[in-house]
PDB file of C-alpha atoms in Angstrom:
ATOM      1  CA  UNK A  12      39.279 -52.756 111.044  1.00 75.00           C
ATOM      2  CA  UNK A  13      40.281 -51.684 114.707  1.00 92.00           C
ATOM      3  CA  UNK A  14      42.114 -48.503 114.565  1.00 96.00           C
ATOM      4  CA  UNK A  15      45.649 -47.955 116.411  1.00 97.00           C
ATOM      5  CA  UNK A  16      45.272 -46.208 119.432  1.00 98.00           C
ATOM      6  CA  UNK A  17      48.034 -44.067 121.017  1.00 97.00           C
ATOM      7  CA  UNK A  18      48.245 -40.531 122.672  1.00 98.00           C
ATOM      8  CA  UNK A  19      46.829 -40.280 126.141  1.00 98.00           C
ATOM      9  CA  UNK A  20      44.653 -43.001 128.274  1.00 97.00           C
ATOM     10  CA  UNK A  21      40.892 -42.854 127.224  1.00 97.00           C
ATOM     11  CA  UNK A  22      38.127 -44.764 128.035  1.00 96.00           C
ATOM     12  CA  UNK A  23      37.128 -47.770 125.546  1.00 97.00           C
ATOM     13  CA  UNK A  24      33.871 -45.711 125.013  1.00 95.00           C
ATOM     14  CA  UNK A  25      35.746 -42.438 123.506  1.00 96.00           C
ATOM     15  CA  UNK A  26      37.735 -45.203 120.920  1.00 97.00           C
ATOM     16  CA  UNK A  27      34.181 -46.838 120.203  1.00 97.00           C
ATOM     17  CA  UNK A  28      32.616 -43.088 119.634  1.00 97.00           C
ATOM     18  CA  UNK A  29      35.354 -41.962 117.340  1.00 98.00           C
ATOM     19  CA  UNK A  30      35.443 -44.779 115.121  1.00 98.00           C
ATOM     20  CA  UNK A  31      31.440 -44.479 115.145  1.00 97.00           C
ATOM     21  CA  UNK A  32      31.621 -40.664 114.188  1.00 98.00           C
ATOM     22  CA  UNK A  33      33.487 -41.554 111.069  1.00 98.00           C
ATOM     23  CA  UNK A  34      31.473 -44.202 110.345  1.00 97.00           C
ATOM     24  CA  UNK A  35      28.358 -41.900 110.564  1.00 98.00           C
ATOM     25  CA  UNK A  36      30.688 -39.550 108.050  1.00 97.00           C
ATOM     26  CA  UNK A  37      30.594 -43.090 105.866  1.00 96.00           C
ATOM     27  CA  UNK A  38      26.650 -43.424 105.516  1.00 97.00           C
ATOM     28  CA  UNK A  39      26.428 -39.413 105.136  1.00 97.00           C
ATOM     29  CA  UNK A  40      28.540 -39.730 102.489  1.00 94.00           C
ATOM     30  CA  UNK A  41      27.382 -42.698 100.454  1.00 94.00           C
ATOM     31  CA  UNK A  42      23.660 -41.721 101.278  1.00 96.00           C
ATOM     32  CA  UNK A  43      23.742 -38.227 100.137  1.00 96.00           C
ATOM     33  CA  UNK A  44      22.778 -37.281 103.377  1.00 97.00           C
ATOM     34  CA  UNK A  45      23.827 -33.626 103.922  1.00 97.00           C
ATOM     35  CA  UNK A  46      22.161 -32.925 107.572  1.00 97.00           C
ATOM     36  CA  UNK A  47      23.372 -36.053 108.995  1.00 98.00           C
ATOM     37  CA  UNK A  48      26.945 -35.251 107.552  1.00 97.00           C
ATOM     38  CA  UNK A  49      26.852 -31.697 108.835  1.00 97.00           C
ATOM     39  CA  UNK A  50      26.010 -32.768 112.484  1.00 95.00           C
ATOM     40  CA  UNK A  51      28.962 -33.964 112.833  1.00 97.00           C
ATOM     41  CA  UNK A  52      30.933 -30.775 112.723  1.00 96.00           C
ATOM     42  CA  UNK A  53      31.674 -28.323 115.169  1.00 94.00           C
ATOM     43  CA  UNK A  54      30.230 -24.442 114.590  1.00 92.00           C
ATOM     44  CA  UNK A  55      33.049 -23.086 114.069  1.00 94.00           C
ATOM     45  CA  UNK A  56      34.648 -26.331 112.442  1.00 96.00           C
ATOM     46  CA  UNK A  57      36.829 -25.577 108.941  1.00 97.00           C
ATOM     47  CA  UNK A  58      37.423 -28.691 106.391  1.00 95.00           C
ATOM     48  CA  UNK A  59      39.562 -28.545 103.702  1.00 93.00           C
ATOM     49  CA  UNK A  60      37.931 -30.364 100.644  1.00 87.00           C
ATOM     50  CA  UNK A  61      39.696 -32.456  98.510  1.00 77.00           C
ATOM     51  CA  UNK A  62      40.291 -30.171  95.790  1.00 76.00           C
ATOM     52  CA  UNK A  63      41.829 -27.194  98.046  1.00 81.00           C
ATOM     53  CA  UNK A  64      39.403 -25.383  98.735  1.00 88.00           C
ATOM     54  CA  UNK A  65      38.862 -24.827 102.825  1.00 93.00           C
ATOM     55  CA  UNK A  66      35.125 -24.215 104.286  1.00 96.00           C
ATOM     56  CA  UNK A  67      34.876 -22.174 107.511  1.00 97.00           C
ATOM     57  CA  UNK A  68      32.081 -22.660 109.629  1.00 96.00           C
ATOM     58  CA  UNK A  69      29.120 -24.921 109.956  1.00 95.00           C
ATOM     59  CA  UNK A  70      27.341 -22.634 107.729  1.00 97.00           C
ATOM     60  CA  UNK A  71      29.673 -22.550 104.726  1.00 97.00           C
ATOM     61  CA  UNK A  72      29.930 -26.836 105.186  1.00 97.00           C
ATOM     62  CA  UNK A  73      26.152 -27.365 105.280  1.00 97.00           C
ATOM     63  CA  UNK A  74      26.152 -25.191 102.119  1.00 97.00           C
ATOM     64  CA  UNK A  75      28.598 -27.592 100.344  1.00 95.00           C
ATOM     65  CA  UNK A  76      26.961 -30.546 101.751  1.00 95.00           C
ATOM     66  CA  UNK A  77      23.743 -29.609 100.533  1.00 97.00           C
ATOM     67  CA  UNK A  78      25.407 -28.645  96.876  1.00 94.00           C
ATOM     68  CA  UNK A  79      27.111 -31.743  96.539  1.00 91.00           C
ATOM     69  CA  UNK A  80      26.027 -34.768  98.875  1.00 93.00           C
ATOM     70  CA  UNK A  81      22.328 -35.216  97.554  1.00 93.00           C
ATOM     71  CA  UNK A  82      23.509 -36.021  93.872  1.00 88.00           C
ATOM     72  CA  UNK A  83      26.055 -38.843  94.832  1.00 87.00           C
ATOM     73  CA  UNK A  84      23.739 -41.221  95.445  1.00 89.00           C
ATOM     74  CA  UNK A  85      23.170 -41.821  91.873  1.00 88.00           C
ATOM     75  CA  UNK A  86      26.556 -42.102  91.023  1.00 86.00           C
ATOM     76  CA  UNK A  87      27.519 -45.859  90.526  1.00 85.00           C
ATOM     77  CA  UNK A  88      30.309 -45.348  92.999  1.00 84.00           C
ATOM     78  CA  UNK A  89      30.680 -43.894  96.615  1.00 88.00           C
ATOM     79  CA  UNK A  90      33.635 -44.438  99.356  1.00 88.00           C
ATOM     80  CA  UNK A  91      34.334 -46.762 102.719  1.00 92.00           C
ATOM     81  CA  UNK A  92      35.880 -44.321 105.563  1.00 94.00           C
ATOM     82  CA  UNK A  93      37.890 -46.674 108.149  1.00 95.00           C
ATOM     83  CA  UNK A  94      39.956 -45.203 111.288  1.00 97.00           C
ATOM     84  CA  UNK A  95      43.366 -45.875 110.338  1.00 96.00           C
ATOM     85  CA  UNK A  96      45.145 -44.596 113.804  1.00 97.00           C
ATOM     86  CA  UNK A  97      43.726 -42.252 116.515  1.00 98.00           C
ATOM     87  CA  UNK A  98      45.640 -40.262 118.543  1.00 98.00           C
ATOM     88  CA  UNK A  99      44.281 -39.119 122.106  1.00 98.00           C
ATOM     89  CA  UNK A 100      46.495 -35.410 122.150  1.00 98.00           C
ATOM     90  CA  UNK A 101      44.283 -34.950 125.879  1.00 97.00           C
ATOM     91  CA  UNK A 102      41.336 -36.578 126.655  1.00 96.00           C
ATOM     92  CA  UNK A 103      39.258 -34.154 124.508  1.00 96.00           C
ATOM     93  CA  UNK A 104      41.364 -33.813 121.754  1.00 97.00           C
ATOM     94  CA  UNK A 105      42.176 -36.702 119.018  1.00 98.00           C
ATOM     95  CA  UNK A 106      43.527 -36.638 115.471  1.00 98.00           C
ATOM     96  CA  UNK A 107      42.079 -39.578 113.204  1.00 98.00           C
ATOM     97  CA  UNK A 108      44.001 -40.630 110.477  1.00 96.00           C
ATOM     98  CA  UNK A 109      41.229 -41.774 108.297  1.00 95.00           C
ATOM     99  CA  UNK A 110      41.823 -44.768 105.061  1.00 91.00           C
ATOM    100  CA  UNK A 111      38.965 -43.995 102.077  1.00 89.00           C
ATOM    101  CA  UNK A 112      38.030 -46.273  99.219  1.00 87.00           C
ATOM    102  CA  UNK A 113      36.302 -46.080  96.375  1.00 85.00           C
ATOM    103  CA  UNK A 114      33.661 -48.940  96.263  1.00 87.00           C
ATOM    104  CA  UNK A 115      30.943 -49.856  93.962  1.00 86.00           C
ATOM    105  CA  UNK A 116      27.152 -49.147  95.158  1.00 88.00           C
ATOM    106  CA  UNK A 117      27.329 -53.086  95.877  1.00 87.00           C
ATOM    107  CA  UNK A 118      30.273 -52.788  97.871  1.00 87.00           C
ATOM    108  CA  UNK A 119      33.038 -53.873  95.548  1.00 85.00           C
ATOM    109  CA  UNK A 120      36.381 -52.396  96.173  1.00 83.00           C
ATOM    110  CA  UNK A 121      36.630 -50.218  92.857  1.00 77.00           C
ATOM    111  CA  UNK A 122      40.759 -51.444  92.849  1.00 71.00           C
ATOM    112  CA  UNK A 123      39.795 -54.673  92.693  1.00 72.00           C
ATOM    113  CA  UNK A 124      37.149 -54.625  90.070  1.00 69.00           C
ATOM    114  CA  UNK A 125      39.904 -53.085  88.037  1.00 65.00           C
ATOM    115  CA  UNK A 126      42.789 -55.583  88.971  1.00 63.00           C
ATOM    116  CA  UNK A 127      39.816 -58.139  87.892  1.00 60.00           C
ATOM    117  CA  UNK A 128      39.836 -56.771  83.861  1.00 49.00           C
ATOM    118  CA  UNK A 129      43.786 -57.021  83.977  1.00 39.00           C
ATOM    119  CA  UNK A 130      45.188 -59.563  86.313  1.00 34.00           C
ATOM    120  CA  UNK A 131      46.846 -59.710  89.499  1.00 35.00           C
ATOM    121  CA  UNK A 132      48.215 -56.200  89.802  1.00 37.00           C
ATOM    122  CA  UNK A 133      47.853 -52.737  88.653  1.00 38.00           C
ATOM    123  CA  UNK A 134      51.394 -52.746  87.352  1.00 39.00           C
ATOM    124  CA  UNK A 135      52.469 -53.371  84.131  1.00 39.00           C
ATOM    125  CA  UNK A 136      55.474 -55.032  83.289  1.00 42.00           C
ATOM    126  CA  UNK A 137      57.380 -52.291  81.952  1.00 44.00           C
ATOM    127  CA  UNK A 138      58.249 -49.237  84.479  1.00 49.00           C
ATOM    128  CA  UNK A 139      57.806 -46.563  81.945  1.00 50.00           C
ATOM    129  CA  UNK A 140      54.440 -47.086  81.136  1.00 57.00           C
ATOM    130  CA  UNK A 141      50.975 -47.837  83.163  1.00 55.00           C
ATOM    131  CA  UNK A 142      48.787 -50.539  82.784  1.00 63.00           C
ATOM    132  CA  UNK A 143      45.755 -50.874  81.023  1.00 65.00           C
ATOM    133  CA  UNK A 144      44.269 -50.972  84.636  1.00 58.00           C
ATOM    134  CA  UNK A 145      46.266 -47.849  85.409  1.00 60.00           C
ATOM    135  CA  UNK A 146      44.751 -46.082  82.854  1.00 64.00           C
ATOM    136  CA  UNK A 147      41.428 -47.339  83.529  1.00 64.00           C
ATOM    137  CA  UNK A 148      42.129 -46.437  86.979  1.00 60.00           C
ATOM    138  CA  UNK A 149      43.224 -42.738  86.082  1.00 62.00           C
ATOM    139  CA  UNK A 150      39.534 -42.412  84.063  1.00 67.00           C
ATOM    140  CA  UNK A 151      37.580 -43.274  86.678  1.00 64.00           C
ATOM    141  CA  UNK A 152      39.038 -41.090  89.105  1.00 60.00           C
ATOM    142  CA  UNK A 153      38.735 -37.835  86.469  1.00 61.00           C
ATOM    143  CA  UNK A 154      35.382 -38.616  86.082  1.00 64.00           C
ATOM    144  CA  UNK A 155      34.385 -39.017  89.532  1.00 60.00           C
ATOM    145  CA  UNK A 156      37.063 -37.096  91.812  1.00 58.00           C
ATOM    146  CA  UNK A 157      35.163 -37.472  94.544  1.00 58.00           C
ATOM    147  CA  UNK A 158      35.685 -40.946  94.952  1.00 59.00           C
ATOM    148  CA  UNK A 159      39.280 -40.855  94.369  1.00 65.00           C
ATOM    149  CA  UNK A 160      41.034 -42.600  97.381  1.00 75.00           C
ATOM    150  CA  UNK A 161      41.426 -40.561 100.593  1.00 80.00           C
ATOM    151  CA  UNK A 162      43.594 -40.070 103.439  1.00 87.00           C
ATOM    152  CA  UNK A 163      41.581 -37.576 105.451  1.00 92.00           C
ATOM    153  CA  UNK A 164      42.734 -36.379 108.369  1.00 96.00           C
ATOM    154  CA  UNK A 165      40.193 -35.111 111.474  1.00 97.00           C
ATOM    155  CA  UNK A 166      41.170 -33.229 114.262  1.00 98.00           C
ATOM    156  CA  UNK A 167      38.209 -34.030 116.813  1.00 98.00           C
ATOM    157  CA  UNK A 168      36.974 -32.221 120.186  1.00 97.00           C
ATOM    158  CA  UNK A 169      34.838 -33.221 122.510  1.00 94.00           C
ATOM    159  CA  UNK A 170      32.644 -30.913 125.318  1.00 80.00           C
ATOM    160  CA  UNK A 171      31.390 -32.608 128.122  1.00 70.00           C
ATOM    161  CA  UNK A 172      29.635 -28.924 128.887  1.00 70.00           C
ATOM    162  CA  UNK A 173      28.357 -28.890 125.475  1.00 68.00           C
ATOM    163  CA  UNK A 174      26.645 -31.083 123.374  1.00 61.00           C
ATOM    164  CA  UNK A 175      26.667 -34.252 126.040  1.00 75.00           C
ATOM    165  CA  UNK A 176      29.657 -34.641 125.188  1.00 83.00           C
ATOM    166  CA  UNK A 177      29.564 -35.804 121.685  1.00 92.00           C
ATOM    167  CA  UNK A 178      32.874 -35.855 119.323  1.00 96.00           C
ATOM    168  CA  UNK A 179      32.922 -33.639 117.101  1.00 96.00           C
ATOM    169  CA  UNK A 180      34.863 -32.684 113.974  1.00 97.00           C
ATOM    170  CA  UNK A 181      36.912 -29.436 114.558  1.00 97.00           C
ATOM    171  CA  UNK A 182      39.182 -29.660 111.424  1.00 97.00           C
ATOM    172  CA  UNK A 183      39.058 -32.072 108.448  1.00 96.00           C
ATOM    173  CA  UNK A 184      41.483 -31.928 105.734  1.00 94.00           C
ATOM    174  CA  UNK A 185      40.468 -34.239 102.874  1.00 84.00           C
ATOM    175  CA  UNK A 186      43.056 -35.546 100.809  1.00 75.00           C
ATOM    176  CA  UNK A 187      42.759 -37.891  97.664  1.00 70.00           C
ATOM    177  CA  UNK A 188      45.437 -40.015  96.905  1.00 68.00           C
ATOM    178  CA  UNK A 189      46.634 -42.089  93.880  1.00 60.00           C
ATOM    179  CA  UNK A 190      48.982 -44.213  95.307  1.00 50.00           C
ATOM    180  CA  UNK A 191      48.978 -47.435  93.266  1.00 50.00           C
ATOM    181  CA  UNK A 192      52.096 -48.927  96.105  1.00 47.00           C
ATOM    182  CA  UNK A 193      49.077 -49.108  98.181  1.00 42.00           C
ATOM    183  CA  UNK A 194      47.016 -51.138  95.923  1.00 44.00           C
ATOM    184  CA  UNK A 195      49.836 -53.503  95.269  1.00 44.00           C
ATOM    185  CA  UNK A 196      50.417 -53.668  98.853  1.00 41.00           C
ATOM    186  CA  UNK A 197      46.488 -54.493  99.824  1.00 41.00           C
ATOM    187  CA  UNK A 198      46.749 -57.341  96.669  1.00 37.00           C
ATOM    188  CA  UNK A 199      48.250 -59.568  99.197  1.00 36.00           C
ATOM    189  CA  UNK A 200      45.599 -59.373 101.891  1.00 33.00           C
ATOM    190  CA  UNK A 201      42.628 -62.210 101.035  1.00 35.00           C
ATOM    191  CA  UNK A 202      39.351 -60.616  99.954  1.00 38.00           C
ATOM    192  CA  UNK A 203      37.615 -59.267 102.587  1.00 38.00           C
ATOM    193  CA  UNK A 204      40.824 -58.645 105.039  1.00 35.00           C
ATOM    194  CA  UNK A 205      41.361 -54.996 105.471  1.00 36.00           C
ATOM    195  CA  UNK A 206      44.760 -53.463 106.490  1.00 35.00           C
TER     196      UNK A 206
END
């Protein structure tokens, strides 16, 4: 998926070097990489997590990373992270509006495996009540919260004085999001086609 791009001019290379940071965030992630994951915040960097809880510093992230990334790998599910939009605020400054999805560990979008066991959609007929798939869907995510769907949001900087000037993340705040509109919304796309 190629991102929208707005905010200032950049060059191609600073859109190709974003989108590759968050894919590096990506492989971290489902490889239960911690010191690949932490490199790729700043030292003074402070992420939200997506049950509330805010980390300050590179110190109190690689702590959390190292608690929680290692075990994920045997988990039979892990998330996609996709650049949604970027916005260049100045050249060394961009806000990444990030789209996360829970997949199984052989890449099958965990909405669709679900939409498999109950039809086309993950609405049930009546308004007042959810779907078997719904449900389904609700059981999986309170068993594995961590690969609920996202819509992170990173706040990136970049120092051409420091670090050759590699992007890095300054602020993240993770979000999960049940938002079964957007499920019935990606139902129309054929398999493979991304938003």
């Amino acid at each position: 998926m190629k991102p929208l791009v707005a905010g200032v001019a950049v060059p191609e290379e600073d859109v190709s070097a974003v989108v590759r940071l968050v894919a590096q965030v990506e492989y971290a992630q489902q490889n239960g990489l911690p010191d690949a994951f932490t490199e790729l915040f700043g030292q003074e960097a402070v992420w939200t997590v997506p049950h509330g809880d805010p980390l300050t510093g590179l110190a109190a992230i690689s702590a959390f990373a190292r608690r929680s990334l290692p075990g994920t790998v045997h988990r039979p599910l892990t998330v996609t992270c996709e650049a949604e939009s970027i916005v260049f605020v100045r050249p060394d400054l961009a806000v990444v509006k990030i789209r996360q999805r829970p997949i199984t560990r052989d890449g099958r979008r965990l909405d669709e495996v679900l939409r498999g066991h109950d039809g086309p959609g993950l609405r049930s007929s009546r308004c007042d009540r959810p779907s078997a798939a719904q449900r389904r869907w609700a059981s999986v995510v309170a068993a594995h919260p961590d690969v609920a769907p996202g819509t992170p949001v990173y706040v990136l900087t970049k120092d051409d004085t420091k670090d050759d000037g590699r992007w890095r993340i300054a602020l993240a705040q993770s979000t999960a999001s049940i938002d079964h509109d957007a499920f019935e919304a990606d139902r129309t796309l054929p398999t493979g086609a991304h938003s």
